[in-house]
Tab-separated table of C-alpha atoms in Angstrom:
chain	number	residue	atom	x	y	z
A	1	UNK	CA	90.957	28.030	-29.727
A	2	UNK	CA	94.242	28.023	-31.288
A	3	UNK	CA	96.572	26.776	-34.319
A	4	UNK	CA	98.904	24.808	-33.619
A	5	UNK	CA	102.202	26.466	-34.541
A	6	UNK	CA	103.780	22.571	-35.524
A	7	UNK	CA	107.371	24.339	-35.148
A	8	UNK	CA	109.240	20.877	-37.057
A	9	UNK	CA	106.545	20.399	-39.219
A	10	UNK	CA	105.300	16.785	-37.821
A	11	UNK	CA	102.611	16.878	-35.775
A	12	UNK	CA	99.231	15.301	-35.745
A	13	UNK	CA	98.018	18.318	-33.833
A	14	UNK	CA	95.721	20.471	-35.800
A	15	UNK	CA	94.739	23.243	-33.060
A	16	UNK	CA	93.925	22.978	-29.344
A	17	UNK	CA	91.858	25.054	-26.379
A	18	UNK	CA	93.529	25.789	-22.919
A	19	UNK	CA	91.413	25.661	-20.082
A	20	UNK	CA	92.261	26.240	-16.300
A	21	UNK	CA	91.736	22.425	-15.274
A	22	UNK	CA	91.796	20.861	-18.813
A	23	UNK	CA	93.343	21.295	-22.643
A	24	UNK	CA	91.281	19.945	-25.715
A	25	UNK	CA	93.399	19.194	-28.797
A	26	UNK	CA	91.954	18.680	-32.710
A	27	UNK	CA	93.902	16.267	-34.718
A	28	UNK	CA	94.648	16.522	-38.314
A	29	UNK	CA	92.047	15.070	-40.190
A	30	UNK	CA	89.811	14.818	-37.563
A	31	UNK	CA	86.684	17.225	-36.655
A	32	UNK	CA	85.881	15.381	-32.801
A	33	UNK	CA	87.674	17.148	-30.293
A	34	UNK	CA	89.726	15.570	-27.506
A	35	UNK	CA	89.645	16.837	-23.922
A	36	UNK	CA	92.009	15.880	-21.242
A	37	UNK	CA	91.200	17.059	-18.135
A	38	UNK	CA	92.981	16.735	-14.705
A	39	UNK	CA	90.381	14.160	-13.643
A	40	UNK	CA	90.688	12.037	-16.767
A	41	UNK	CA	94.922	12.261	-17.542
A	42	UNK	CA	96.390	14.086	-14.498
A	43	UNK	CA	97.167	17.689	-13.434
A	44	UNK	CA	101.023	16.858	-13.966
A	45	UNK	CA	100.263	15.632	-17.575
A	46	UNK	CA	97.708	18.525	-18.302
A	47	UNK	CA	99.804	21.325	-17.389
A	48	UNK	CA	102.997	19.580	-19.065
A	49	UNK	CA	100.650	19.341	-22.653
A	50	UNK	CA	99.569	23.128	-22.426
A	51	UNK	CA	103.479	23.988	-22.085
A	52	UNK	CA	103.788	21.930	-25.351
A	53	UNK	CA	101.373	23.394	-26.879
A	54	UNK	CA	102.343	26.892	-26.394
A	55	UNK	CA	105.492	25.944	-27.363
A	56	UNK	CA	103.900	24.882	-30.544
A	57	UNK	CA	106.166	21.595	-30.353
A	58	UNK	CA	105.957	17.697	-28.668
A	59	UNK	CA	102.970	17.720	-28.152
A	60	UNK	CA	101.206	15.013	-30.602
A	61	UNK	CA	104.037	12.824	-29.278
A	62	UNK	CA	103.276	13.310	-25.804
A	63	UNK	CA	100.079	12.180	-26.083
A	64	UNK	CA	100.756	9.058	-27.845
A	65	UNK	CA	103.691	8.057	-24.853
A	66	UNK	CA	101.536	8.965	-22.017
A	67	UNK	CA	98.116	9.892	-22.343
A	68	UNK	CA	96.572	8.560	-25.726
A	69	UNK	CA	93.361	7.133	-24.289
A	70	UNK	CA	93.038	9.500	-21.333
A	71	UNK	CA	90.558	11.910	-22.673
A	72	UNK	CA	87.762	12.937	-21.061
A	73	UNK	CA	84.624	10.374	-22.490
């Protein structure tokens, strides 16, 4: 698990996990953690959120335009 670097100071990203099929993401404020996994959101979408979040930037918003209810249940 890692912090979330938050490079413009924004984000509703807390920390997240990378996995090889999957990336899990804590929110601020919140102790459940979110998976989304190629099944559940899409390999494109997966692989384009760990980029963001090694990046340490985008990726809160990401999630909110294009997979906010595509976690892994």
């Amino acid at each position: 698990m890692q912090s979330y670097a938050d490079i413009d100071g924004d984000s509703g990203v807390h920390r997240f996990e990378i996995n090889d099929t999957s990336i899990t993401v804590w929110f601020t404020g919140t102790q459940k953690p979110y998976t989304y996994s190629y099944l559940s959101a899409g390999q494109h979408h997966v692989e384009h959120m760990k980029r963001l979040a090694l990046a340490g930037d985008g990726l809160n918003s990401y999630i909110n335009k294009n997979v906010k209810f595509k976690y892994v249940r």
